[in-house]
mmCIF file of C-alpha atoms in Angstrom:
data_model
loop_
_atom_site.group_PDB
_atom_site.id
_atom_site.type_symbol
_atom_site.label_atom_id
_atom_site.label_comp_id
_atom_site.label_asym_id
_atom_site.label_seq_id
_atom_site.Cartn_x
_atom_site.Cartn_y
_atom_site.Cartn_z
ATOM 1 C CA MET A 1 -23.245 -3.349 -2.868
ATOM 2 C CA GLY A 2 -24.123 -5.386 -5.984
ATOM 3 C CA LEU A 3 -26.888 -7.858 -6.786
ATOM 4 C CA PHE A 4 -27.481 -11.257 -5.196
ATOM 5 C CA ASP A 5 -29.207 -13.879 -7.376
ATOM 6 C CA SER A 6 -30.782 -16.106 -4.738
ATOM 7 C CA HIS A 7 -31.508 -19.047 -7.063
ATOM 8 C CA SER A 8 -29.804 -20.173 -10.264
ATOM 9 C CA HIS A 9 -28.634 -23.413 -11.818
ATOM 10 C CA LEU A 10 -25.104 -22.926 -13.110
ATOM 11 C CA ASN A 11 -24.851 -26.678 -12.503
ATOM 12 C CA ASP A 12 -27.187 -27.222 -15.473
ATOM 13 C CA GLU A 13 -25.799 -28.963 -18.556
ATOM 14 C CA LYS A 14 -26.659 -25.875 -20.619
ATOM 15 C CA PHE A 15 -23.549 -24.282 -19.082
ATOM 16 C CA ASN A 16 -21.204 -27.231 -19.653
ATOM 17 C CA ASN A 17 -19.399 -25.590 -22.586
ATOM 18 C CA ASP A 18 -18.792 -22.136 -21.115
ATOM 19 C CA ARG A 19 -19.466 -22.245 -17.377
ATOM 20 C CA ASP A 20 -16.258 -20.570 -16.185
ATOM 21 C CA ILE A 21 -16.527 -17.871 -18.860
ATOM 22 C CA ILE A 22 -20.142 -17.133 -17.882
ATOM 23 C CA ILE A 23 -19.305 -17.033 -14.173
ATOM 24 C CA LYS A 24 -16.574 -14.450 -14.857
ATOM 25 C CA GLN A 25 -19.039 -12.373 -16.900
ATOM 26 C CA ILE A 26 -21.668 -12.620 -14.152
ATOM 27 C CA HIS A 27 -19.318 -11.333 -11.479
ATOM 28 C CA GLU A 28 -18.008 -8.532 -13.671
ATOM 29 C CA SER A 29 -21.597 -7.436 -14.437
ATOM 30 C CA GLY A 30 -22.254 -6.404 -10.843
ATOM 31 C CA VAL A 31 -23.882 -9.625 -9.638
ATOM 32 C CA THR A 32 -21.532 -10.023 -6.705
ATOM 33 C CA ASN A 33 -23.067 -13.227 -5.300
ATOM 34 C CA PHE A 34 -25.356 -16.007 -6.400
ATOM 35 C CA ILE A 35 -26.688 -19.375 -5.339
ATOM 36 C CA THR A 36 -26.287 -22.523 -7.415
ATOM 37 C CA ALA A 37 -29.240 -24.702 -6.414
ATOM 38 C CA GLY A 38 -29.319 -28.472 -6.348
ATOM 39 C CA TYR A 39 -32.399 -30.505 -7.220
ATOM 40 C CA SER A 40 -31.018 -34.066 -7.360
ATOM 41 C CA ILE A 41 -28.012 -35.930 -5.976
ATOM 42 C CA GLN A 42 -25.785 -35.197 -8.959
ATOM 43 C CA SER A 43 -26.875 -31.573 -9.381
ATOM 44 C CA SER A 44 -26.364 -31.014 -5.642
ATOM 45 C CA LYS A 45 -22.822 -32.418 -5.846
ATOM 46 C CA ASP A 46 -22.167 -30.190 -8.853
ATOM 47 C CA ALA A 47 -23.546 -27.156 -7.010
ATOM 48 C CA VAL A 48 -21.189 -27.808 -4.104
ATOM 49 C CA ASP A 49 -18.216 -28.241 -6.443
ATOM 50 C CA ILE A 50 -18.964 -24.922 -8.182
ATOM 51 C CA SER A 51 -19.432 -23.088 -4.884
ATOM 52 C CA ASN A 52 -16.138 -24.427 -3.545
ATOM 53 C CA LYS A 53 -14.342 -23.139 -6.645
ATOM 54 C CA TYR A 54 -15.589 -19.548 -6.301
ATOM 55 C CA GLU A 55 -15.671 -17.551 -3.082
ATOM 56 C CA PHE A 56 -18.737 -15.540 -4.141
ATOM 57 C CA ILE A 57 -20.942 -18.550 -5.021
ATOM 58 C CA TYR A 58 -22.990 -20.565 -2.533
ATOM 59 C CA ALA A 59 -24.910 -23.825 -2.903
ATOM 60 C CA THR A 60 -28.129 -25.493 -1.858
ATOM 61 C CA VAL A 61 -28.651 -29.253 -1.886
ATOM 62 C CA GLY A 62 -31.860 -31.246 -2.116
ATOM 63 C CA VAL A 63 -34.077 -33.580 -4.104
ATOM 64 C CA SER A 64 -36.861 -31.713 -5.883
ATOM 65 C CA PRO A 65 -40.369 -33.141 -6.407
ATOM 66 C CA ASN A 66 -39.524 -33.583 -10.077
ATOM 67 C CA ASP A 67 -36.414 -35.621 -9.320
ATOM 68 C CA ILE A 68 -37.432 -37.990 -6.543
ATOM 69 C CA PRO A 69 -36.883 -41.692 -7.302
ATOM 70 C CA GLN A 70 -39.660 -44.165 -7.968
ATOM 71 C CA THR A 71 -39.439 -46.052 -4.673
ATOM 72 C CA GLU A 72 -39.446 -45.023 -1.047
ATOM 73 C CA GLY A 73 -36.370 -47.146 -0.358
ATOM 74 C CA GLU A 74 -34.334 -45.363 -2.996
ATOM 75 C CA LEU A 75 -35.596 -42.000 -1.720
ATOM 76 C CA TRP A 76 -34.257 -42.679 1.793
ATOM 77 C CA LYS A 77 -30.838 -43.566 0.330
ATOM 78 C CA GLN A 78 -30.768 -40.288 -1.576
ATOM 79 C CA LEU A 79 -31.775 -38.247 1.458
ATOM 80 C CA VAL A 80 -28.890 -39.735 3.440
ATOM 81 C CA LYS A 81 -26.559 -38.447 0.716
ATOM 82 C CA ILE A 82 -28.184 -35.011 0.785
ATOM 83 C CA LYS A 83 -27.671 -34.784 4.533
ATOM 84 C CA GLU A 84 -24.031 -35.822 4.181
ATOM 85 C CA LEU A 85 -23.433 -33.227 1.447
ATOM 86 C CA ALA A 86 -24.954 -30.448 3.518
ATOM 87 C CA ASN A 87 -23.197 -31.466 6.700
ATOM 88 C CA LYS A 88 -19.733 -31.677 5.164
ATOM 89 C CA ASN A 89 -19.729 -28.486 3.090
ATOM 90 C CA LYS A 90 -19.681 -25.009 4.609
ATOM 91 C CA LYS A 91 -20.799 -23.377 1.335
ATOM 92 C CA VAL A 92 -24.189 -25.138 1.565
ATOM 93 C CA VAL A 93 -26.606 -22.509 2.863
ATOM 94 C CA ALA A 94 -29.982 -24.282 2.568
ATOM 95 C CA ILE A 95 -31.783 -27.526 1.843
ATOM 96 C CA GLY A 96 -33.469 -27.192 -1.520
ATOM 97 C CA GLU A 97 -34.964 -27.013 -3.832
ATOM 98 C CA ILE A 98 -37.634 -29.186 -2.245
ATOM 99 C CA GLY A 99 -41.418 -29.183 -2.238
ATOM 100 C CA LEU A 100 -44.359 -30.324 -4.339
ATOM 101 C CA ASP A 101 -45.115 -30.249 -8.060
ATOM 102 C CA TYR A 102 -48.489 -31.497 -9.289
ATOM 103 C CA TYR A 103 -48.061 -29.927 -12.719
ATOM 104 C CA TRP A 104 -45.456 -32.373 -13.955
ATOM 105 C CA ASN A 105 -46.183 -35.263 -11.572
ATOM 106 C CA THR A 106 -49.547 -36.381 -10.255
ATOM 107 C CA ASP A 107 -49.035 -40.116 -9.722
ATOM 108 C CA ASN A 108 -46.583 -39.868 -6.800
ATOM 109 C CA LYS A 109 -48.097 -37.174 -4.594
ATOM 110 C CA GLU A 110 -47.653 -39.124 -1.362
ATOM 111 C CA LEU A 111 -43.993 -39.811 -2.075
ATOM 112 C CA GLN A 112 -43.484 -36.131 -2.897
ATOM 113 C CA LYS A 113 -44.971 -35.219 0.473
ATOM 114 C CA LYS A 114 -42.706 -37.675 2.288
ATOM 115 C CA ALA A 115 -39.642 -36.322 0.493
ATOM 116 C CA PHE A 116 -40.642 -32.760 1.395
ATOM 117 C CA ILE A 117 -41.258 -33.549 5.071
ATOM 118 C CA GLU A 118 -38.080 -35.591 5.477
ATOM 119 C CA GLN A 119 -35.969 -32.826 3.967
ATOM 120 C CA ILE A 120 -37.560 -30.310 6.331
ATOM 121 C CA LYS A 121 -36.347 -32.588 9.137
ATOM 122 C CA ILE A 122 -32.844 -32.627 7.657
ATOM 123 C CA ALA A 123 -32.851 -28.820 7.477
ATOM 124 C CA ASN A 124 -33.910 -28.619 11.114
ATOM 125 C CA GLU A 125 -31.220 -31.079 12.195
ATOM 126 C CA LEU A 126 -28.527 -29.099 10.368
ATOM 127 C CA ASN A 127 -29.839 -25.666 11.411
ATOM 128 C CA LEU A 128 -30.483 -24.638 7.793
ATOM 129 C CA PRO A 129 -33.382 -22.888 6.037
ATOM 130 C CA ILE A 130 -35.222 -24.499 3.116
ATOM 131 C CA VAL A 131 -35.841 -23.457 -0.490
ATOM 132 C CA ILE A 132 -39.354 -24.368 -1.640
ATOM 133 C CA HIS A 133 -40.551 -25.303 -5.112
ATOM 134 C CA THR A 134 -44.341 -25.412 -5.409
ATOM 135 C CA ARG A 135 -46.399 -25.714 -8.574
ATOM 136 C CA ASP A 136 -50.122 -26.521 -8.738
ATOM 137 C CA ALA A 137 -49.804 -27.740 -5.145
ATOM 138 C CA ILE A 138 -50.375 -24.644 -3.059
ATOM 139 C CA MET A 139 -52.809 -26.040 -0.488
ATOM 140 C CA ASP A 140 -50.747 -29.161 0.234
ATOM 141 C CA THR A 141 -47.557 -27.102 0.436
ATOM 142 C CA ILE A 142 -49.027 -24.725 3.004
ATOM 143 C CA GLN A 143 -50.557 -27.587 4.987
ATOM 144 C CA ILE A 144 -47.206 -29.365 5.238
ATOM 145 C CA LEU A 145 -45.481 -26.184 6.374
ATOM 146 C CA LYS A 146 -48.148 -25.607 9.021
ATOM 147 C CA GLU A 147 -47.913 -29.178 10.303
ATOM 148 C CA ASN A 148 -44.116 -29.481 10.162
ATOM 149 C CA ASN A 149 -42.285 -26.645 11.876
ATOM 150 C CA VAL A 150 -39.418 -25.260 9.792
ATOM 151 C CA GLU A 151 -37.112 -23.886 12.450
ATOM 152 C CA ASN A 152 -35.015 -21.650 10.193
ATOM 153 C CA LYS A 153 -37.837 -20.838 7.759
ATOM 154 C CA GLY A 154 -36.739 -20.301 4.163
ATOM 155 C CA VAL A 155 -37.701 -19.064 0.722
ATOM 156 C CA PHE A 156 -40.509 -19.666 -1.756
ATOM 157 C CA HIS A 157 -38.327 -19.711 -4.851
ATOM 158 C CA CYS A 158 -39.677 -18.426 -8.168
ATOM 159 C CA CYS A 159 -42.826 -17.847 -6.190
ATOM 160 C CA PRO A 160 -46.078 -18.386 -8.089
ATOM 161 C CA GLN A 161 -48.036 -15.155 -8.459
ATOM 162 C CA ASN A 162 -50.799 -16.335 -6.167
ATOM 163 C CA LYS A 163 -52.082 -13.995 -3.473
ATOM 164 C CA GLU A 164 -53.142 -16.701 -1.013
ATOM 165 C CA LEU A 165 -49.825 -18.521 -1.244
ATOM 166 C CA ILE A 166 -47.891 -15.331 -0.606
ATOM 167 C CA LYS A 167 -50.132 -14.241 2.278
ATOM 168 C CA GLU A 168 -49.890 -17.650 3.966
ATOM 169 C CA GLY A 169 -46.161 -17.933 3.285
ATOM 170 C CA LEU A 170 -45.522 -14.556 4.864
ATOM 171 C CA LYS A 171 -47.651 -15.455 7.905
ATOM 172 C CA LEU A 172 -45.482 -18.540 8.384
ATOM 173 C CA GLY A 173 -42.332 -16.420 8.339
ATOM 174 C CA PHE A 174 -41.014 -17.256 4.877
ATOM 175 C CA TYR A 175 -39.355 -15.022 2.325
ATOM 176 C CA ILE A 176 -40.682 -14.570 -1.204
ATOM 177 C CA SER A 177 -38.350 -14.722 -4.203
ATOM 178 C CA PHE A 178 -39.402 -13.427 -7.608
ATOM 179 C CA ALA A 179 -37.964 -14.414 -10.981
ATOM 180 C CA GLY A 180 -38.436 -13.622 -14.678
ATOM 181 C CA PRO A 181 -42.223 -14.221 -14.843
ATOM 182 C CA ILE A 182 -42.936 -10.913 -13.064
ATOM 183 C CA THR A 183 -41.477 -9.154 -16.124
ATOM 184 C CA PHE A 184 -43.545 -11.053 -18.706
ATOM 185 C CA LYS A 185 -45.958 -8.988 -20.775
ATOM 186 C CA ASN A 186 -48.833 -11.340 -19.882
ATOM 187 C CA SER A 187 -48.180 -10.972 -16.151
ATOM 188 C CA LYS A 188 -51.144 -8.729 -15.434
ATOM 189 C CA ASN A 189 -51.053 -8.868 -11.631
ATOM 190 C CA ALA A 190 -47.279 -8.496 -11.129
ATOM 191 C CA SER A 191 -47.462 -5.089 -9.443
ATOM 192 C CA GLU A 192 -50.215 -6.168 -7.042
ATOM 193 C CA ILE A 193 -48.344 -9.361 -6.145
ATOM 194 C CA ILE A 194 -45.002 -7.606 -5.655
ATOM 195 C CA ASN A 195 -46.585 -5.047 -3.352
ATOM 196 C CA LEU A 196 -48.017 -7.794 -1.149
ATOM 197 C CA VAL A 197 -44.474 -8.581 -0.037
ATOM 198 C CA PRO A 198 -42.877 -6.227 2.501
ATOM 199 C CA ASN A 199 -39.416 -4.945 1.677
ATOM 200 C CA ASP A 200 -37.799 -7.009 4.410
ATOM 201 C CA ARG A 201 -39.077 -10.318 2.960
ATOM 202 C CA ILE A 202 -38.413 -9.958 -0.769
ATOM 203 C CA LEU A 203 -35.671 -11.704 -2.762
ATOM 204 C CA ILE A 204 -34.686 -11.790 -6.438
ATOM 205 C CA GLU A 205 -33.524 -14.670 -8.611
ATOM 206 C CA THR A 206 -33.178 -15.814 -12.200
ATOM 207 C CA ASP A 207 -33.749 -19.595 -11.923
ATOM 208 C CA SER A 208 -31.328 -19.618 -14.849
ATOM 209 C CA PRO A 209 -30.912 -21.102 -17.399
ATOM 210 C CA TYR A 210 -34.734 -20.994 -17.423
ATOM 211 C CA LEU A 211 -37.331 -18.199 -17.382
ATOM 212 C CA SER A 212 -35.333 -15.407 -18.958
ATOM 213 C CA PRO A 213 -36.951 -12.049 -18.186
ATOM 214 C CA GLU A 214 -38.143 -9.587 -20.769
ATOM 215 C CA PRO A 215 -36.535 -8.543 -23.069
ATOM 216 C CA PHE A 216 -34.632 -11.846 -23.320
ATOM 217 C CA ARG A 217 -37.534 -14.278 -22.968
ATOM 218 C CA GLY A 218 -36.858 -17.529 -24.822
ATOM 219 C CA THR A 219 -33.055 -17.360 -24.568
ATOM 220 C CA ARG A 220 -30.673 -19.023 -22.129
ATOM 221 C CA ASN A 221 -30.904 -17.170 -18.857
ATOM 222 C CA THR A 222 -27.951 -16.272 -16.601
ATOM 223 C CA PRO A 223 -27.653 -14.440 -13.267
ATOM 224 C CA ILE A 224 -26.597 -11.341 -15.224
ATOM 225 C CA ASN A 225 -30.309 -10.855 -15.943
ATOM 226 C CA VAL A 226 -31.289 -10.638 -12.276
ATOM 227 C CA ARG A 227 -31.102 -6.849 -12.606
ATOM 228 C CA TYR A 228 -34.272 -6.923 -14.754
ATOM 229 C CA ILE A 229 -36.199 -8.575 -11.921
ATOM 230 C CA ALA A 230 -34.760 -6.009 -9.503
ATOM 231 C CA GLN A 231 -35.765 -3.161 -11.822
ATOM 232 C CA LYS A 232 -39.333 -4.485 -12.102
ATOM 233 C CA ILE A 233 -39.605 -4.568 -8.313
ATOM 234 C CA ALA A 234 -38.164 -1.059 -8.092
ATOM 235 C CA ASP A 235 -40.707 0.218 -10.597
ATOM 236 C CA CYS A 236 -43.632 -1.423 -8.790
ATOM 237 C CA LYS A 237 -42.599 -0.306 -5.321
ATOM 238 C CA GLY A 238 -41.470 3.189 -6.243
ATOM 239 C CA LEU A 239 -37.875 2.470 -5.263
ATOM 240 C CA THR A 240 -34.568 3.009 -7.006
ATOM 241 C CA LEU A 241 -32.644 0.065 -8.429
ATOM 242 C CA LYS A 242 -29.923 0.749 -5.859
ATOM 243 C CA GLU A 243 -32.453 0.501 -3.036
ATOM 244 C CA VAL A 244 -33.715 -2.851 -4.329
ATOM 245 C CA GLU A 245 -30.110 -4.067 -4.610
ATOM 246 C CA GLU A 246 -29.471 -3.162 -0.981
ATOM 247 C CA ILE A 247 -32.772 -4.588 0.286
ATOM 248 C CA THR A 248 -32.484 -7.909 -1.510
ATOM 249 C CA MET A 249 -28.785 -8.328 -0.710
ATOM 250 C CA SER A 250 -29.502 -7.802 2.981
ATOM 251 C CA ASN A 251 -32.535 -10.122 2.932
ATOM 252 C CA THR A 252 -30.721 -12.929 1.130
ATOM 253 C CA LYS A 253 -27.782 -12.830 3.513
ATOM 254 C CA LYS A 254 -30.117 -12.755 6.493
ATOM 255 C CA ILE A 255 -32.305 -15.740 5.587
ATOM 256 C CA LEU A 256 -29.345 -17.823 4.388
ATOM 257 C CA LYS A 257 -27.109 -16.724 7.274
ATOM 258 C CA ILE A 258 -24.279 -15.611 5.014
#
């Protein structure tokens, strides 16, 4: 069966010197599929290029809240490009990562909301799910999702370990994806949070090259390490690693229509 890393960034510059070597190592390690996620125009183009080069890699395209331009006019131009990228490339399986981030950016909240809503519309037009980034913006994120129907639902990527967010996200029909932070030694509520998510709604990811799981915290992350997230979930849910592989593979393919 193999593992499916539902969110990584092999388009990141940290892989510029050894990308093809790393991708070969990833596939040989038992990670049979992974997503390369876009977050800006250039990173989305790069994600598509990588996915078109390898049969087992898929892409998402979008403008994240940390990458939106300074003006509304420039934002609309970028969203036209995102729509074109998604529409022209069969390996694009979602619009994302998109959403709200009030940790890094607090002076453009209204523009973040507009970017989020407009990209939900693009996803609906193209019959695609969305991949959501939310940080320190839980209430506004949920409100937008309640007020703007997401026809094909989607995934809370690297989901914050917040009970209310997960409960509301599940009620709205979304999937929950966990990354390295659930393995951190200071993650006291990981087991409780993981067990809030039913088996048919849980995904795994690395968000590489960031957020390396224990025991590799602080080093460059790759999708090879997704097995540590899977093992943590297995331990918390009383499942075998093989069962988590099968569950998360099936869930990822289902929500992304692969």
